[in-house]
Amino acid sequence: MMAEPALEAVGLRRRFAHPSGDVEVLRGLELQVAPGELVTVSGRSGSGKSALLALLCGFDSPDSGSVLLDGVPIAGAPPWHTCAVLPQALGLANELTIAENVALPLRLRSDIPKPRAKDIHARVSELLEELGIGELGDRYPLEVSFGQQQRVALARAVSGRPRVLLTDEPTAHLDAGSTPRVLRLLRRCAQEGAAVIVATHDDEVHRIADRRVRLLDGVLS
Ligand SMILES: Nc1ncnc2c1ncn2[C@@H]1O[C@H](COP(=O)(O)OP(=O)(O)O)[C@@H](O)[C@H]1O
Ligand SMILES: [Mg+2]
């Protein structure tokens, strides 16, 4: 018997208009992810993995169906500590330093007392070190490689210890040496209780999964 899901997708449908005709990318998709569970989603390019993650984090809305966080339907994008995302396009704030980017979810959190500057610094340093970019905190995103920016975006996603973590192709731009670091961090987030979803076509990533699902013809199997 599965624990009460942290994240649940019920009957998700999403259609996009294209010049050559509409495409229904998601066709009644169902998914449940328990706290502490790491699920990988595979599927060929264009199968709808990124579209699915956009719905799960509230960046986009389904035509029908719903997304529930701890049993409650989401309305718009939930706060970072509830559901954090590493999008394929990263979405870093280029006018902030790398350390400031990673600190954002900690600084923006309003439901608990604001963490002390030294605790924020410690958490940011820990994550950057763990991802092998400890020396880059004072640089700006556009001064480092795309693979390094991707690790910064992952550090930012996890810094606030989100209940649900969604990552889109988190190893796509990494050099081989960095992949194990990213996979270890994803595993640790699950171990600490997060429901983790990883969209990927990288076989190495599937090895860390508790459960693998495949997106095909708009549903998961
Ligand atoms: N915002 C959008 N507007 C129009 N079409 C979209 C949009 N987002 C995704 N699509 C279409 O949905 C399909 C799935 O895309 P995507 O989710 O990016 O696939 P994947 O991440 O699996 O490679 C593609 O045909 C893509 O063109
Ligand atoms: Mg994608």
PDB file of C-alpha atoms and ligand atoms in Angstrom:
ATOM      1  CA  MET A   1       0.000   0.000   0.000  1.00  0.00           C
ATOM      2  CA  MET A   2       1.499   3.290  -1.131  1.00  0.00           C
ATOM      3  CA  ALA A   3       1.902   6.195   1.301  1.00  0.00           C
ATOM      4  CA  GLU A   4      -0.455   9.123   0.743  1.00  0.00           C
ATOM      5  CA  PRO A   5       0.947  10.727  -2.453  1.00  0.00           C
ATOM      6  CA  ALA A   6       2.764  14.050  -2.131  1.00  0.00           C
ATOM      7  CA  LEU A   7       1.990  14.722  -5.776  1.00  0.00           C
ATOM      8  CA  GLU A   8      -0.863  13.398  -7.825  1.00  0.00           C
ATOM      9  CA  ALA A   9      -1.949  13.991 -11.423  1.00  0.00           C
ATOM     10  CA  VAL A  10      -5.520  13.017 -12.233  1.00  0.00           C
ATOM     11  CA  GLY A  11      -6.743  12.704 -15.814  1.00  0.00           C
ATOM     12  CA  LEU A  12      -4.444  15.377 -17.237  1.00  0.00           C
ATOM     13  CA  ARG A  13      -5.262  16.491 -20.758  1.00  0.00           C
ATOM     14  CA  ARG A  14      -3.325  19.153 -22.657  1.00  0.00           C
ATOM     15  CA  ARG A  15      -3.704  20.107 -26.292  1.00  0.00           C
ATOM     16  CA  PHE A  16      -1.492  22.542 -28.218  1.00  0.00           C
ATOM     17  CA  ALA A  17      -2.447  24.388 -31.391  1.00  0.00           C
ATOM     18  CA  HIS A  18      -0.060  23.882 -34.305  1.00  0.00           C
ATOM     19  CA  PRO A  19      -0.302  25.240 -37.877  1.00  0.00           C
ATOM     20  CA  SER A  20      -0.565  21.661 -39.124  1.00  0.00           C
ATOM     21  CA  GLY A  21      -3.378  20.845 -36.686  1.00  0.00           C
ATOM     22  CA  ASP A  22      -3.814  20.523 -32.927  1.00  0.00           C
ATOM     23  CA  VAL A  23      -1.776  17.951 -31.025  1.00  0.00           C
ATOM     24  CA  GLU A  24      -3.124  16.434 -27.844  1.00  0.00           C
ATOM     25  CA  VAL A  25       0.129  15.852 -26.009  1.00  0.00           C
ATOM     26  CA  LEU A  26      -1.355  14.521 -22.753  1.00  0.00           C
ATOM     27  CA  ARG A  27      -4.442  12.332 -22.944  1.00  0.00           C
ATOM     28  CA  GLY A  28      -5.745  11.544 -19.511  1.00  0.00           C
ATOM     29  CA  LEU A  29      -2.414  11.078 -17.780  1.00  0.00           C
ATOM     30  CA  GLU A  30      -2.365   9.651 -14.234  1.00  0.00           C
ATOM     31  CA  LEU A  31       0.566   9.772 -11.811  1.00  0.00           C
ATOM     32  CA  GLN A  32       1.095   9.413  -8.075  1.00  0.00           C
ATOM     33  CA  VAL A  33       4.401   9.997  -6.343  1.00  0.00           C
ATOM     34  CA  ALA A  34       4.884   9.271  -2.646  1.00  0.00           C
ATOM     35  CA  PRO A  35       7.071  11.292  -0.278  1.00  0.00           C
ATOM     36  CA  GLY A  36      10.635   9.947  -0.495  1.00  0.00           C
ATOM     37  CA  GLU A  37      10.063   8.325  -3.881  1.00  0.00           C
ATOM     38  CA  LEU A  38      12.173   9.051  -6.959  1.00  0.00           C
ATOM     39  CA  VAL A  39      10.362   8.458 -10.250  1.00  0.00           C
ATOM     40  CA  THR A  40      12.007   8.832 -13.663  1.00  0.00           C
ATOM     41  CA  VAL A  41       9.919   9.656 -16.732  1.00  0.00           C
ATOM     42  CA  SER A  42      11.307   8.580 -20.087  1.00  0.00           C
ATOM     43  CA  GLY A  43       9.877   9.115 -23.542  1.00  0.00           C
ATOM     44  CA  ARG A  44      11.179  10.179 -26.924  1.00  0.00           C
ATOM     45  CA  SER A  45      11.827  13.821 -27.702  1.00  0.00           C
ATOM     46  CA  GLY A  46       8.489  15.570 -28.225  1.00  0.00           C
ATOM     47  CA  SER A  47       6.518  13.002 -26.228  1.00  0.00           C
ATOM     48  CA  GLY A  48       5.458  15.688 -23.730  1.00  0.00           C
ATOM     49  CA  LYS A  49       7.806  15.297 -20.752  1.00  0.00           C
ATOM     50  CA  SER A  50       8.449  19.031 -20.409  1.00  0.00           C
ATOM     51  CA  ALA A  51       4.784  19.818 -21.001  1.00  0.00           C
ATOM     52  CA  LEU A  52       3.919  17.406 -18.174  1.00  0.00           C
ATOM     53  CA  LEU A  53       6.375  19.013 -15.744  1.00  0.00           C
ATOM     54  CA  ALA A  54       4.975  22.466 -16.585  1.00  0.00           C
ATOM     55  CA  LEU A  55       1.534  21.240 -15.539  1.00  0.00           C
ATOM     56  CA  LEU A  56       2.822  19.518 -12.393  1.00  0.00           C
ATOM     57  CA  CYS A  57       4.456  22.714 -11.146  1.00  0.00           C
ATOM     58  CA  GLY A  58       1.586  24.992 -12.135  1.00  0.00           C
ATOM     59  CA  PHE A  59       3.477  26.926 -14.829  1.00  0.00           C
ATOM     60  CA  ASP A  60       0.798  25.726 -17.249  1.00  0.00           C
ATOM     61  CA  SER A  61      -2.819  24.625 -16.758  1.00  0.00           C
ATOM     62  CA  PRO A  62      -4.411  21.473 -18.128  1.00  0.00           C
ATOM     63  CA  ASP A  63      -7.426  21.556 -20.458  1.00  0.00           C
ATOM     64  CA  SER A  64      -8.948  19.080 -18.034  1.00  0.00           C
ATOM     65  CA  GLY A  65      -7.830  17.047 -15.055  1.00  0.00           C
ATOM     66  CA  SER A  66      -5.990  18.290 -12.013  1.00  0.00           C
ATOM     67  CA  VAL A  67      -2.748  18.277 -10.059  1.00  0.00           C
ATOM     68  CA  LEU A  68      -2.910  17.714  -6.300  1.00  0.00           C
ATOM     69  CA  LEU A  69      -0.213  18.537  -3.759  1.00  0.00           C
ATOM     70  CA  ASP A  70      -0.815  16.609  -0.551  1.00  0.00           C
ATOM     71  CA  GLY A  71      -4.343  16.047  -1.741  1.00  0.00           C
ATOM     72  CA  VAL A  72      -5.057  19.722  -2.429  1.00  0.00           C
ATOM     73  CA  PRO A  73      -5.558  20.941  -6.029  1.00  0.00           C
ATOM     74  CA  ILE A  74      -2.919  23.496  -7.043  1.00  0.00           C
ATOM     75  CA  ALA A  75      -3.960  26.944  -8.197  1.00  0.00           C
ATOM     76  CA  GLY A  76      -1.124  28.532 -10.157  1.00  0.00           C
ATOM     77  CA  ALA A  77       2.515  27.926  -9.260  1.00  0.00           C
ATOM     78  CA  PRO A  78       2.934  26.764  -5.626  1.00  0.00           C
ATOM     79  CA  PRO A  79       5.730  28.283  -3.478  1.00  0.00           C
ATOM     80  CA  TRP A  80       9.290  26.976  -3.877  1.00  0.00           C
ATOM     81  CA  HIS A  81       9.326  25.019  -0.623  1.00  0.00           C
ATOM     82  CA  THR A  82       6.243  23.085  -1.696  1.00  0.00           C
ATOM     83  CA  CYS A  83       7.135  22.380  -5.305  1.00  0.00           C
ATOM     84  CA  ALA A  84      10.448  23.372  -6.886  1.00  0.00           C
ATOM     85  CA  VAL A  85      11.451  22.859 -10.463  1.00  0.00           C
ATOM     86  CA  LEU A  86      14.608  22.640 -12.546  1.00  0.00           C
ATOM     87  CA  PRO A  87      13.216  23.619 -15.953  1.00  0.00           C
ATOM     88  CA  GLN A  88      14.914  22.650 -19.214  1.00  0.00           C
ATOM     89  CA  ALA A  89      15.514  26.373 -19.862  1.00  0.00           C
ATOM     90  CA  LEU A  90      16.942  26.858 -16.300  1.00  0.00           C
ATOM     91  CA  GLY A  91      15.428  30.327 -15.727  1.00  0.00           C
ATOM     92  CA  LEU A  92      18.274  31.721 -13.612  1.00  0.00           C
ATOM     93  CA  ALA A  93      18.240  35.395 -12.645  1.00  0.00           C
ATOM     94  CA  ASN A  94      21.241  36.643 -14.620  1.00  0.00           C
ATOM     95  CA  GLU A  95      21.515  39.905 -12.676  1.00  0.00           C
ATOM     96  CA  LEU A  96      22.087  37.990  -9.407  1.00  0.00           C
ATOM     97  CA  THR A  97      25.255  36.106  -8.500  1.00  0.00           C
ATOM     98  CA  ILE A  98      25.195  32.316  -8.438  1.00  0.00           C
ATOM     99  CA  ALA A  99      25.111  32.291  -4.620  1.00  0.00           C
ATOM    100  CA  GLU A 100      22.227  34.806  -4.634  1.00  0.00           C
ATOM    101  CA  ASN A 101      20.301  32.642  -7.100  1.00  0.00           C
ATOM    102  CA  VAL A 102      20.659  29.572  -4.901  1.00  0.00           C
ATOM    103  CA  ALA A 103      19.644  31.577  -1.807  1.00  0.00           C
ATOM    104  CA  LEU A 104      16.428  32.871  -3.388  1.00  0.00           C
ATOM    105  CA  PRO A 105      14.044  30.124  -2.196  1.00  0.00           C
ATOM    106  CA  LEU A 106      15.410  30.557   1.343  1.00  0.00           C
ATOM    107  CA  ARG A 107      15.043  34.337   1.280  1.00  0.00           C
ATOM    108  CA  LEU A 108      11.614  34.388  -0.350  1.00  0.00           C
ATOM    109  CA  ARG A 109      10.019  31.963   2.059  1.00  0.00           C
ATOM    110  CA  SER A 110       7.407  33.763   4.138  1.00  0.00           C
ATOM    111  CA  ASP A 111       5.721  30.885   6.007  1.00  0.00           C
ATOM    112  CA  ILE A 112       8.574  30.439   8.516  1.00  0.00           C
ATOM    113  CA  PRO A 113      10.903  32.937  10.244  1.00  0.00           C
ATOM    114  CA  LYS A 114      13.541  34.176   7.817  1.00  0.00           C
ATOM    115  CA  PRO A 115      16.723  32.052   8.139  1.00  0.00           C
ATOM    116  CA  ARG A 116      19.826  33.835   9.440  1.00  0.00           C
ATOM    117  CA  ALA A 117      22.318  35.047   6.835  1.00  0.00           C
ATOM    118  CA  LYS A 118      24.925  32.587   8.099  1.00  0.00           C
ATOM    119  CA  ASP A 119      22.541  29.640   7.773  1.00  0.00           C
ATOM    120  CA  ILE A 120      21.623  30.704   4.252  1.00  0.00           C
ATOM    121  CA  HIS A 121      25.319  30.994   3.412  1.00  0.00           C
ATOM    122  CA  ALA A 122      26.004  27.533   4.858  1.00  0.00           C
ATOM    123  CA  ARG A 123      23.214  25.897   2.882  1.00  0.00           C
ATOM    124  CA  VAL A 124      24.252  27.597  -0.366  1.00  0.00           C
ATOM    125  CA  SER A 125      27.924  26.654   0.107  1.00  0.00           C
ATOM    126  CA  GLU A 126      27.051  23.061   0.972  1.00  0.00           C
ATOM    127  CA  LEU A 127      25.033  22.643  -2.217  1.00  0.00           C
ATOM    128  CA  LEU A 128      27.528  24.357  -4.511  1.00  0.00           C
ATOM    129  CA  GLU A 129      30.358  22.239  -3.046  1.00  0.00           C
ATOM    130  CA  GLU A 130      28.335  19.083  -3.426  1.00  0.00           C
ATOM    131  CA  LEU A 131      27.767  19.891  -7.091  1.00  0.00           C
ATOM    132  CA  GLY A 132      31.442  20.673  -7.721  1.00  0.00           C
ATOM    133  CA  ILE A 133      30.928  24.414  -8.292  1.00  0.00           C
ATOM    134  CA  GLY A 134      31.886  25.668  -4.837  1.00  0.00           C
ATOM    135  CA  GLU A 135      34.257  28.275  -6.246  1.00  0.00           C
ATOM    136  CA  LEU A 136      31.623  29.925  -8.453  1.00  0.00           C
ATOM    137  CA  GLY A 137      29.320  31.538  -5.877  1.00  0.00           C
ATOM    138  CA  ASP A 138      30.410  35.101  -6.575  1.00  0.00           C
ATOM    139  CA  ARG A 139      30.219  34.807 -10.364  1.00  0.00           C
ATOM    140  CA  TYR A 140      27.161  35.585 -12.468  1.00  0.00           C
ATOM    141  CA  PRO A 141      25.316  32.864 -14.402  1.00  0.00           C
ATOM    142  CA  LEU A 142      26.377  34.151 -17.827  1.00  0.00           C
ATOM    143  CA  GLU A 143      30.055  33.983 -16.776  1.00  0.00           C
ATOM    144  CA  VAL A 144      29.986  30.177 -16.407  1.00  0.00           C
ATOM    145  CA  SER A 145      29.308  27.277 -18.777  1.00  0.00           C
ATOM    146  CA  PHE A 146      25.784  26.032 -19.492  1.00  0.00           C
ATOM    147  CA  GLY A 147      26.542  22.784 -17.656  1.00  0.00           C
ATOM    148  CA  GLN A 148      27.571  24.809 -14.604  1.00  0.00           C
ATOM    149  CA  GLN A 149      24.441  26.984 -14.909  1.00  0.00           C
ATOM    150  CA  GLN A 150      22.393  23.807 -14.928  1.00  0.00           C
ATOM    151  CA  ARG A 151      23.923  22.751 -11.612  1.00  0.00           C
ATOM    152  CA  VAL A 152      23.237  26.219 -10.187  1.00  0.00           C
ATOM    153  CA  ALA A 153      19.576  25.872 -11.191  1.00  0.00           C
ATOM    154  CA  LEU A 154      19.454  22.464  -9.496  1.00  0.00           C
ATOM    155  CA  ALA A 155      21.018  23.883  -6.326  1.00  0.00           C
ATOM    156  CA  ARG A 156      18.413  26.652  -6.345  1.00  0.00           C
ATOM    157  CA  ALA A 157      15.595  24.158  -6.817  1.00  0.00           C
ATOM    158  CA  VAL A 158      16.643  22.074  -3.815  1.00  0.00           C
ATOM    159  CA  SER A 159      17.917  24.770  -1.431  1.00  0.00           C
ATOM    160  CA  GLY A 160      14.546  25.304   0.237  1.00  0.00           C
ATOM    161  CA  ARG A 161      14.079  21.535   0.770  1.00  0.00           C
ATOM    162  CA  PRO A 162      10.961  21.311  -1.393  1.00  0.00           C
ATOM    163  CA  ARG A 163       8.332  18.705  -0.689  1.00  0.00           C
ATOM    164  CA  VAL A 164       8.116  17.981  -4.421  1.00  0.00           C
ATOM    165  CA  LEU A 165      11.110  18.340  -6.753  1.00  0.00           C
ATOM    166  CA  LEU A 166      10.640  18.298 -10.522  1.00  0.00           C
ATOM    167  CA  THR A 167      13.704  18.154 -12.781  1.00  0.00           C
ATOM    168  CA  ASP A 168      13.772  18.270 -16.561  1.00  0.00           C
ATOM    169  CA  GLU A 169      16.771  16.548 -18.201  1.00  0.00           C
ATOM    170  CA  PRO A 170      19.020  17.399 -15.216  1.00  0.00           C
ATOM    171  CA  THR A 171      22.087  15.734 -16.748  1.00  0.00           C
ATOM    172  CA  ALA A 172      21.615  16.927 -20.342  1.00  0.00           C
ATOM    173  CA  HIS A 173      24.481  19.441 -20.422  1.00  0.00           C
ATOM    174  CA  LEU A 174      26.869  17.972 -17.873  1.00  0.00           C
ATOM    175  CA  ASP A 175      30.341  16.641 -18.376  1.00  0.00           C
ATOM    176  CA  ALA A 176      30.654  13.003 -17.333  1.00  0.00           C
ATOM    177  CA  GLY A 177      32.332  13.883 -14.023  1.00  0.00           C
ATOM    178  CA  SER A 178      29.371  15.960 -12.843  1.00  0.00           C
ATOM    179  CA  THR A 179      26.626  13.454 -13.542  1.00  0.00           C
ATOM    180  CA  PRO A 180      27.288  11.306 -10.420  1.00  0.00           C
ATOM    181  CA  ARG A 181      27.193  14.427  -8.236  1.00  0.00           C
ATOM    182  CA  VAL A 182      23.813  15.443  -9.628  1.00  0.00           C
ATOM    183  CA  LEU A 183      22.435  11.922  -9.255  1.00  0.00           C
ATOM    184  CA  ARG A 184      23.667  11.702  -5.650  1.00  0.00           C
ATOM    185  CA  LEU A 185      21.949  14.981  -4.812  1.00  0.00           C
ATOM    186  CA  LEU A 186      18.662  13.870  -6.391  1.00  0.00           C
ATOM    187  CA  ARG A 187      18.816  10.613  -4.430  1.00  0.00           C
ATOM    188  CA  ARG A 188      19.542  12.493  -1.215  1.00  0.00           C
ATOM    189  CA  CYS A 189      16.527  14.777  -1.745  1.00  0.00           C
ATOM    190  CA  ALA A 190      14.333  11.681  -1.983  1.00  0.00           C
ATOM    191  CA  GLN A 191      16.012  10.174   1.070  1.00  0.00           C
ATOM    192  CA  GLU A 192      15.212  13.361   2.984  1.00  0.00           C
ATOM    193  CA  GLY A 193      11.555  12.908   2.091  1.00  0.00           C
ATOM    194  CA  ALA A 194      10.948  14.776  -1.150  1.00  0.00           C
ATOM    195  CA  ALA A 195       8.838  13.324  -3.933  1.00  0.00           C
ATOM    196  CA  VAL A 196      11.271  13.577  -6.864  1.00  0.00           C
ATOM    197  CA  ILE A 197      10.367  13.395 -10.548  1.00  0.00           C
ATOM    198  CA  VAL A 198      13.079  13.338 -13.174  1.00  0.00           C
ATOM    199  CA  ALA A 199      12.277  13.628 -16.883  1.00  0.00           C
ATOM    200  CA  THR A 200      15.195  12.145 -18.789  1.00  0.00           C
ATOM    201  CA  HIS A 201      16.352  10.103 -21.748  1.00  0.00           C
ATOM    202  CA  ASP A 202      19.672   9.364 -20.002  1.00  0.00           C
ATOM    203  CA  ASP A 203      19.932   5.669 -19.066  1.00  0.00           C
ATOM    204  CA  GLU A 204      22.322   6.475 -16.252  1.00  0.00           C
ATOM    205  CA  VAL A 205      19.585   8.482 -14.520  1.00  0.00           C
ATOM    206  CA  HIS A 206      17.075   5.640 -14.671  1.00  0.00           C
ATOM    207  CA  ARG A 207      19.460   3.554 -12.543  1.00  0.00           C
ATOM    208  CA  ILE A 208      18.735   5.699  -9.466  1.00  0.00           C
ATOM    209  CA  ALA A 209      14.958   5.425  -9.835  1.00  0.00           C
ATOM    210  CA  ASP A 210      12.660   3.759  -7.330  1.00  0.00           C
ATOM    211  CA  ARG A 211      10.198   3.521 -10.196  1.00  0.00           C
ATOM    212  CA  ARG A 212      10.440   4.182 -13.931  1.00  0.00           C
ATOM    213  CA  VAL A 213       7.537   5.279 -16.068  1.00  0.00           C
ATOM    214  CA  ARG A 214       7.368   5.955 -19.786  1.00  0.00           C
ATOM    215  CA  LEU A 215       5.380   8.679 -21.523  1.00  0.00           C
ATOM    216  CA  LEU A 216       3.893   7.340 -24.724  1.00  0.00           C
ATOM    217  CA  ASP A 217       0.823   8.542 -26.629  1.00  0.00           C
ATOM    218  CA  GLY A 218      -0.081  10.964 -23.859  1.00  0.00           C
ATOM    219  CA  VAL A 219      -0.207   8.536 -20.948  1.00  0.00           C
ATOM    220  CA  LEU A 220       2.289   6.922 -18.600  1.00  0.00           C
ATOM    221  CA  SER A 221       2.964   3.215 -18.470  1.00  0.00           C
TER     222      SER A 221
HETATM  223  N1  LIG B   1       3.652  25.852 -25.146  1.00  0.00           N
HETATM  224  C1  LIG B   1       3.517  25.072 -26.221  1.00  0.00           C
HETATM  225  N2  LIG B   1       2.886  25.501 -27.345  1.00  0.00           N
HETATM  226  C2  LIG B   1       2.744  24.699 -28.413  1.00  0.00           C
HETATM  227  N3  LIG B   1       3.198  23.439 -28.470  1.00  0.00           N
HETATM  228  C3  LIG B   1       3.819  22.952 -27.402  1.00  0.00           C
HETATM  229  C4  LIG B   1       4.029  23.728 -26.215  1.00  0.00           C
HETATM  230  N4  LIG B   1       4.680  22.979 -25.309  1.00  0.00           N
HETATM  231  C5  LIG B   1       4.874  21.777 -25.882  1.00  0.00           C
HETATM  232  N5  LIG B   1       4.362  21.770 -27.140  1.00  0.00           N
HETATM  233  C6  LIG B   1       4.351  20.624 -28.052  1.00  0.00           C
HETATM  234  O1  LIG B   1       4.085  19.476 -27.272  1.00  0.00           O
HETATM  235  C7  LIG B   1       4.889  18.379 -27.709  1.00  0.00           C
HETATM  236  C8  LIG B   1       5.708  17.877 -26.533  1.00  0.00           C
HETATM  237  O2  LIG B   1       6.759  18.791 -26.247  1.00  0.00           O
HETATM  238  P1  LIG B   1       7.685  18.628 -24.975  1.00  0.00           P
HETATM  239  O3  LIG B   1       6.843  18.537 -23.782  1.00  0.00           O
HETATM  240  O4  LIG B   1       8.695  19.726 -25.029  1.00  0.00           O
HETATM  241  O5  LIG B   1       8.374  17.212 -25.252  1.00  0.00           O
HETATM  242  P2  LIG B   1       9.634  16.533 -24.537  1.00  0.00           P
HETATM  243  O6  LIG B   1       9.999  17.349 -23.352  1.00  0.00           O
HETATM  244  O7  LIG B   1       9.198  15.143 -24.206  1.00  0.00           O
HETATM  245  O8  LIG B   1      10.729  16.516 -25.571  1.00  0.00           O
HETATM  246  C9  LIG B   1       5.702  18.883 -28.899  1.00  0.00           C
HETATM  247  O9  LIG B   1       5.009  18.517 -30.053  1.00  0.00           O
HETATM  248  C10 LIG B   1       5.702  20.370 -28.697  1.00  0.00           C
HETATM  249  O10 LIG B   1       5.808  21.021 -29.935  1.00  0.00           O
HETATM  250 MG    MG B   2      11.723  18.289 -22.800  1.00  0.00          MG
END
